[in-house]
XYZ file of C-alpha atoms in Angstrom:
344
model
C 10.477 8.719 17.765
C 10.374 12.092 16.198
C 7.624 12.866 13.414
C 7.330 15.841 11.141
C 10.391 18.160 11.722
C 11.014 18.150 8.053
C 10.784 21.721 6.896
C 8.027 22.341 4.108
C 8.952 24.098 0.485
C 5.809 25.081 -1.755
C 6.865 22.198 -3.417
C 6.076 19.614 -0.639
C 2.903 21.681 -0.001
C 1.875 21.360 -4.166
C 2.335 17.674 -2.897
C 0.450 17.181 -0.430
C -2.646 18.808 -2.666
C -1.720 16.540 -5.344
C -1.586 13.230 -3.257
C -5.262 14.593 -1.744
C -6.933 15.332 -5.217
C -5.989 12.001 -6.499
C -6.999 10.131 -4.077
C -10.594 12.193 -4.362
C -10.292 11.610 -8.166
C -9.852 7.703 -7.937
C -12.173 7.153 -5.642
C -15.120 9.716 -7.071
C -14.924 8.142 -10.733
C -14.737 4.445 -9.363
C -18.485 5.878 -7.589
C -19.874 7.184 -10.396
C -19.355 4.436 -12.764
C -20.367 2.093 -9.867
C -17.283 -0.048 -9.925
C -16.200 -2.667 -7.601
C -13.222 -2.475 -5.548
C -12.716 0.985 -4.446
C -10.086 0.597 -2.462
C -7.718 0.136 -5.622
C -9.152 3.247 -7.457
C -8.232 5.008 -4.452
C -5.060 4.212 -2.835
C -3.330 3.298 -5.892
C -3.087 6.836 -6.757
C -2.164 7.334 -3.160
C 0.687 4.698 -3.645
C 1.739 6.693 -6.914
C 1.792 10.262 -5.748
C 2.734 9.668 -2.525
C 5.884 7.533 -2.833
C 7.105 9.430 -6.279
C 6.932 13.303 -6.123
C 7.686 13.759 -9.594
C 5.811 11.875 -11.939
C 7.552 10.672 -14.959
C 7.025 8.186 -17.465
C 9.559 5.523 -16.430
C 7.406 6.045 -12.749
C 4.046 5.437 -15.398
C 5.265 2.455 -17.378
C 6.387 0.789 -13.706
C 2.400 1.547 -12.148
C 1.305 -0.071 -15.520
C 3.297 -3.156 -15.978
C 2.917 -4.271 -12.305
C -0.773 -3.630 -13.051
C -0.892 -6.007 -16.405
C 1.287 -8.713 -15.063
C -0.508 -9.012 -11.773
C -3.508 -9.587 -13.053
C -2.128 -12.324 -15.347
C 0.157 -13.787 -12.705
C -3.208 -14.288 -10.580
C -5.394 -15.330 -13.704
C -2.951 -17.689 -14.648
C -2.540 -19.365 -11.141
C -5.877 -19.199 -9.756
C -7.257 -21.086 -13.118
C -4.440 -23.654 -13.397
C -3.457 -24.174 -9.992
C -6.573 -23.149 -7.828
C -7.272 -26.309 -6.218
C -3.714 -27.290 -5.897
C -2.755 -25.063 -2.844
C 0.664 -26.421 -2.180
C 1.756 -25.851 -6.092
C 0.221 -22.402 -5.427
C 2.138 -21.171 -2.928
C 5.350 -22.161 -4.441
C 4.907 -20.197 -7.177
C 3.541 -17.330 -5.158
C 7.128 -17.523 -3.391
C 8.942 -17.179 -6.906
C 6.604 -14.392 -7.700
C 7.307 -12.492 -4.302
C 10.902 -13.478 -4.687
C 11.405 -11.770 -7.883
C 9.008 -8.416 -6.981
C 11.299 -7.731 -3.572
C 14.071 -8.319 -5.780
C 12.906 -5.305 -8.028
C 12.386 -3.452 -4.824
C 15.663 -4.206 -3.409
C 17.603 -3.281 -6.651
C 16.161 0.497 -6.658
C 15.016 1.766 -10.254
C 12.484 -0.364 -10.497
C 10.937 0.071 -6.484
C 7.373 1.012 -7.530
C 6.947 -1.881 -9.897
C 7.752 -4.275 -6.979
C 5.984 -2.305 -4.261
C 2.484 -2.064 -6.217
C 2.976 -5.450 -7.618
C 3.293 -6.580 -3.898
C 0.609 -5.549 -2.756
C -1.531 -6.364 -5.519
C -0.757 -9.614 -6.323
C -1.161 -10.587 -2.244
C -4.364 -8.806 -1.983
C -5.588 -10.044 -5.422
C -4.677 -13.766 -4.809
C -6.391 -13.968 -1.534
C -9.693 -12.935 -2.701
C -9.694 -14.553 -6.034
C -9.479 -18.063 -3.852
C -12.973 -17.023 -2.920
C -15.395 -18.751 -4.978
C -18.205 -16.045 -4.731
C -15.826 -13.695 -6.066
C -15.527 -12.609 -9.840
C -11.983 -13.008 -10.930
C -12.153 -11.372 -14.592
C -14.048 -8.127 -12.239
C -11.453 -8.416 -9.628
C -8.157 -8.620 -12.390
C -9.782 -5.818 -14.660
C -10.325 -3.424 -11.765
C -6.847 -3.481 -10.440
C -5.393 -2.836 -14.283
C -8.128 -0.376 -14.821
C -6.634 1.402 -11.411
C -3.782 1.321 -12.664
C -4.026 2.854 -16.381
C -6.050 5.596 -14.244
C -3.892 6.619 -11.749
C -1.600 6.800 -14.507
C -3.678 9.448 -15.955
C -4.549 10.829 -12.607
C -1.184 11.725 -11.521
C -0.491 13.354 -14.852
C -3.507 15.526 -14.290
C -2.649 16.010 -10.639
C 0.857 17.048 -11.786
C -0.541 19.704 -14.743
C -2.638 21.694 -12.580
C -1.126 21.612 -9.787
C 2.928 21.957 -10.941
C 5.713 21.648 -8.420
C 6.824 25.587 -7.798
C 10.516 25.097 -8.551
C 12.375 22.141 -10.352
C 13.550 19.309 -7.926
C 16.513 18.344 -6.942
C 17.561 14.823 -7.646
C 17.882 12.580 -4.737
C 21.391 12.003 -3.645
C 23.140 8.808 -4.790
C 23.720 5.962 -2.164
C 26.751 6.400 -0.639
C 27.862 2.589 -2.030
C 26.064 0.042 -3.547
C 24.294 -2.670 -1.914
C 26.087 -5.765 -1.786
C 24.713 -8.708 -3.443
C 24.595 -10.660 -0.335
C 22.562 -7.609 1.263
C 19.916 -7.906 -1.608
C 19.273 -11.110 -1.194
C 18.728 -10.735 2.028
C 15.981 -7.988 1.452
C 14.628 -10.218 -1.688
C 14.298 -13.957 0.699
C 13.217 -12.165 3.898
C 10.412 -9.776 2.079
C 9.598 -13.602 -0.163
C 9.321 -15.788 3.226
C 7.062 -13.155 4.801
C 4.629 -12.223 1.973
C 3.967 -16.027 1.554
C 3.651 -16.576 5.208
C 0.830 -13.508 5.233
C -0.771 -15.183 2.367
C -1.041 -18.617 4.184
C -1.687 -16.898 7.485
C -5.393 -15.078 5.810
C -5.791 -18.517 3.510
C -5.614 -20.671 6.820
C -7.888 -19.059 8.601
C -10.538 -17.393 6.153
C -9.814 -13.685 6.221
C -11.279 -12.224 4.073
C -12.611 -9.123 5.607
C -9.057 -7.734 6.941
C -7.559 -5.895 3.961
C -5.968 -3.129 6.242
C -4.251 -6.177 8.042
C -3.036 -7.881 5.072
C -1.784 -4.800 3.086
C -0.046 -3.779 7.120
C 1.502 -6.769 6.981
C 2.738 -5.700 3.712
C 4.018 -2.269 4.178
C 5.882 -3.027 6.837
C 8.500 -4.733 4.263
C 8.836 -1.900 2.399
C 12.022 -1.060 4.386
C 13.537 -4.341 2.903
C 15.329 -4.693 6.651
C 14.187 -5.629 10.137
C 15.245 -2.347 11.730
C 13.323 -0.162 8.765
C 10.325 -2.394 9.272
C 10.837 -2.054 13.128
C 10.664 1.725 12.888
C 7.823 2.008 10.014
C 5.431 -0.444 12.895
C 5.376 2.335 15.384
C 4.663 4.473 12.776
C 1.904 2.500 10.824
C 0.177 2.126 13.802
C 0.178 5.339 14.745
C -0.945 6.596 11.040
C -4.026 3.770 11.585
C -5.074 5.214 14.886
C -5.297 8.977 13.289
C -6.676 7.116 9.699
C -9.501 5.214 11.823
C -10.319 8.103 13.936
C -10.690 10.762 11.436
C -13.291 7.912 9.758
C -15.199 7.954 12.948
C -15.506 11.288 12.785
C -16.485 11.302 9.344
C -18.961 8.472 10.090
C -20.264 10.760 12.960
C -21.204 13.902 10.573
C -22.201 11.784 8.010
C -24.762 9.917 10.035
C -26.933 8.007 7.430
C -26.206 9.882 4.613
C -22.903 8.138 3.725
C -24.639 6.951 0.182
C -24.827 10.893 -0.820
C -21.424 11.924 -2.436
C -21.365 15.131 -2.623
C -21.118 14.829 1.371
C -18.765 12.384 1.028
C -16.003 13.843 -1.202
C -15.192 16.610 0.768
C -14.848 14.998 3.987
C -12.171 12.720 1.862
C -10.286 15.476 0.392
C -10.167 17.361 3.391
C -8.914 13.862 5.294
C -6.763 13.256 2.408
C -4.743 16.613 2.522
C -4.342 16.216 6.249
C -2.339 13.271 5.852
C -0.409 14.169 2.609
C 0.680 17.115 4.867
C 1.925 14.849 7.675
C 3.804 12.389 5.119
C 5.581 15.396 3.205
C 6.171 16.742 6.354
C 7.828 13.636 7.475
C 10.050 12.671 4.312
C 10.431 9.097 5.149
C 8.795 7.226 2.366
C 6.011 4.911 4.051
C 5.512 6.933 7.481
C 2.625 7.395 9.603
C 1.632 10.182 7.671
C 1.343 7.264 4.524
C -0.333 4.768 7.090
C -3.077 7.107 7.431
C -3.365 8.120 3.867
C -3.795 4.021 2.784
C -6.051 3.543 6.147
C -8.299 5.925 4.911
C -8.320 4.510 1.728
C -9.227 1.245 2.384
C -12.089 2.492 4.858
C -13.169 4.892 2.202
C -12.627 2.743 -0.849
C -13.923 -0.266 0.597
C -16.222 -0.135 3.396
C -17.897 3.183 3.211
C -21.684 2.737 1.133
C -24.933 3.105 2.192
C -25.436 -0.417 4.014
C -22.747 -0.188 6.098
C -21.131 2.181 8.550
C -17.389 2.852 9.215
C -17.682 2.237 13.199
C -17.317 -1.271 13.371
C -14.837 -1.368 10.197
C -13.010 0.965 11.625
C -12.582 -0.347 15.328
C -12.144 -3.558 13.924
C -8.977 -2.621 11.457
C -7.532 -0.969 14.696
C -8.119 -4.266 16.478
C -6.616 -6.412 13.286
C -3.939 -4.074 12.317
C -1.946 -4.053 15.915
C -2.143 -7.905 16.074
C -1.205 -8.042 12.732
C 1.855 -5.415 13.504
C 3.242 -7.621 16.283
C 2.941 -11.079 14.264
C 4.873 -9.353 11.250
C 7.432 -7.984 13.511
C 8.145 -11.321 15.116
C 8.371 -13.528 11.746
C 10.374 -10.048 10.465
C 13.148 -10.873 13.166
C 12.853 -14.446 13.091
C 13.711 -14.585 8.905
C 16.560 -11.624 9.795
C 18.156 -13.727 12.410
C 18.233 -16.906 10.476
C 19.211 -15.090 6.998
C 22.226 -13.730 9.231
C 23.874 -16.770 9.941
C 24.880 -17.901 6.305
C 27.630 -15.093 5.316
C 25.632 -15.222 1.210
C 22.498 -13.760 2.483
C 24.066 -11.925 5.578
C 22.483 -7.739 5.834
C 25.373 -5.646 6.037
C 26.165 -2.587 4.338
């Protein structure tokens, strides 16, 4: 497997700074106004910057939209169809269904991919009944409108050197029966992850659940074969470099002017390793959403990052090789009927 031979312009370097100082951004304002949920102020931004160099506002209106509809799609259900779970999970199917389609069609990749994730993550927790749904909707759109206006900042002072070149066009268009192969398989899977950490009460394994994720962003079982090895290589340098925050930091993780740096500094490290790679979700991106999450989520002043972070090491492998085995189950049985065969 080889990692980071891509060459770097100034413009993947005025990248990687961008990707870093949102990340800080999300995660310092969500702080300072003492929000809940963290983690979506700061990988969100992560998830914008890192996957789109060039911010736009068809990129924008995607990031926003997913954000809106998400937390209605999960309002919605959780109110009318909480204490039906069977109902539930049908419609969470469609919902998938329709979000990897998205994905699988191109243009509209971003809405899918953030709309994937969020609408898991966002269902799981809202079946707990300690949890504040109208808190946990509101956060994820308020992440979203401010990434939005993150990225836009990002991308002002800190400009891309040279204009880009656009990305080359496919070399032919996916067949139909190819997308709905990517649309069923990344469907079946994202409902069996959401059944998996219903069934058996996880809700303290966000790293696992979003892994579980991520690996379908490939949309095929050879992407998401690759993209393992390289997620769990991204969480092993993620969970380490929290350890070794954790160490300096000692007990003064509630002080954030400590903090922020060590974040930043973490941040850029990574965005250097995924520009450097050029492979979309890589284990340069693996780290960047690992650190998130630990940051984000489990880093305040009654708890430490050592156990978190051994523990999503432990929870992300297992939930690596489970993912990878339902991945090539789906693949094989989608391959036998010639309508939702992968091919080129």
């Amino acid at each position: 497997m080889r990692l980071w031979d891509h060459p770097l312009s100034e413009n993947d370097l005025r990248q990687s700074l961008r990707i870093a100082t949102g990340a800080v951004l999300g995660f310092t304002i969500s702080k300072l106004f003492g929000w809940n949920y963290g983690v979506f102020f700061t990988v969100t931004p992560v998830l914008l910057l890192g996957l789109a160099p060039v911010m736009n506002a068809h990129l924008a209106r995607q990031l926003v939209a997913s954000s809106v509809i998400c937390g209605l799609e999960v309002a919605l259900l959780s109110g009318l169809f909480g204490a039906h779970p069977g109902i539930m999970t049908l419609i969470a199917f469609g919902l998938f269904l329709y979000k990897f389609a998205c994905m699988s069609k191109g243009p509209l990749f971003l809405f899918g991919a953030n709309s994937v994730l969020s609408l898991s993550i966002m269902l799981h927790f809202a079946s707990y009944p300690g949890v504040d749904l109208n808190d946990l909707v509101i956060s994820n759109i308020l992440a979203g409108l401010l990434s939005v206006l993150i990225a836009y900042l990002a991308t002002f002072l800190i400009p891309d050197a040279s204009p880009r070149q656009p990305p080359p066009p496919p070399a032919e268009p996916k067949g139909s029966h190819r997308m709905r192969h990517e649309a069923l398989m990344g469907a079946t899977l994202a409902t069996l992850s959401f059944l998996v950490f219903q069934i058996f009460d996880l809700n303290d394994s966000m790293s696992a659940q979003a892994t579980t994720l991520l690996l379908l962003f490939p949309m095929h079982w050879n992407g998401a074969l690759g993209y393992a090895r390289k997620r769990a290589m991204g969480t092993l340098l993620g969970v380490a470099f929290g350890l070794l925050c954790q160490v300096i930091l000692y007990d003064w993780t509630g002080v954030l002017l400590l903090v922020i740096p060590l974040l930043w500094i973490g941040a850029l490290f990574f965005s250097y390793l995924h520009v450097k790679e050029s492979s979309g979700s890589g284990a340069g991106f693996g780290g960047l959403t690992t650190l998130g999450i630990l940051f984000g989520q489990y880093l305040s002043p009654t708890s430490d990052l050592v156990f978190s972070g051994l523990y999503r090491i432990s929870s992300i492998f297992f939930a690596i090789v489970v993912t990878l085995l339902a991945t090539y189950l789906v693949h094989r049985v989608l391959n036998q009927f010639a309508a939702t065969r992968f091919s080129h």
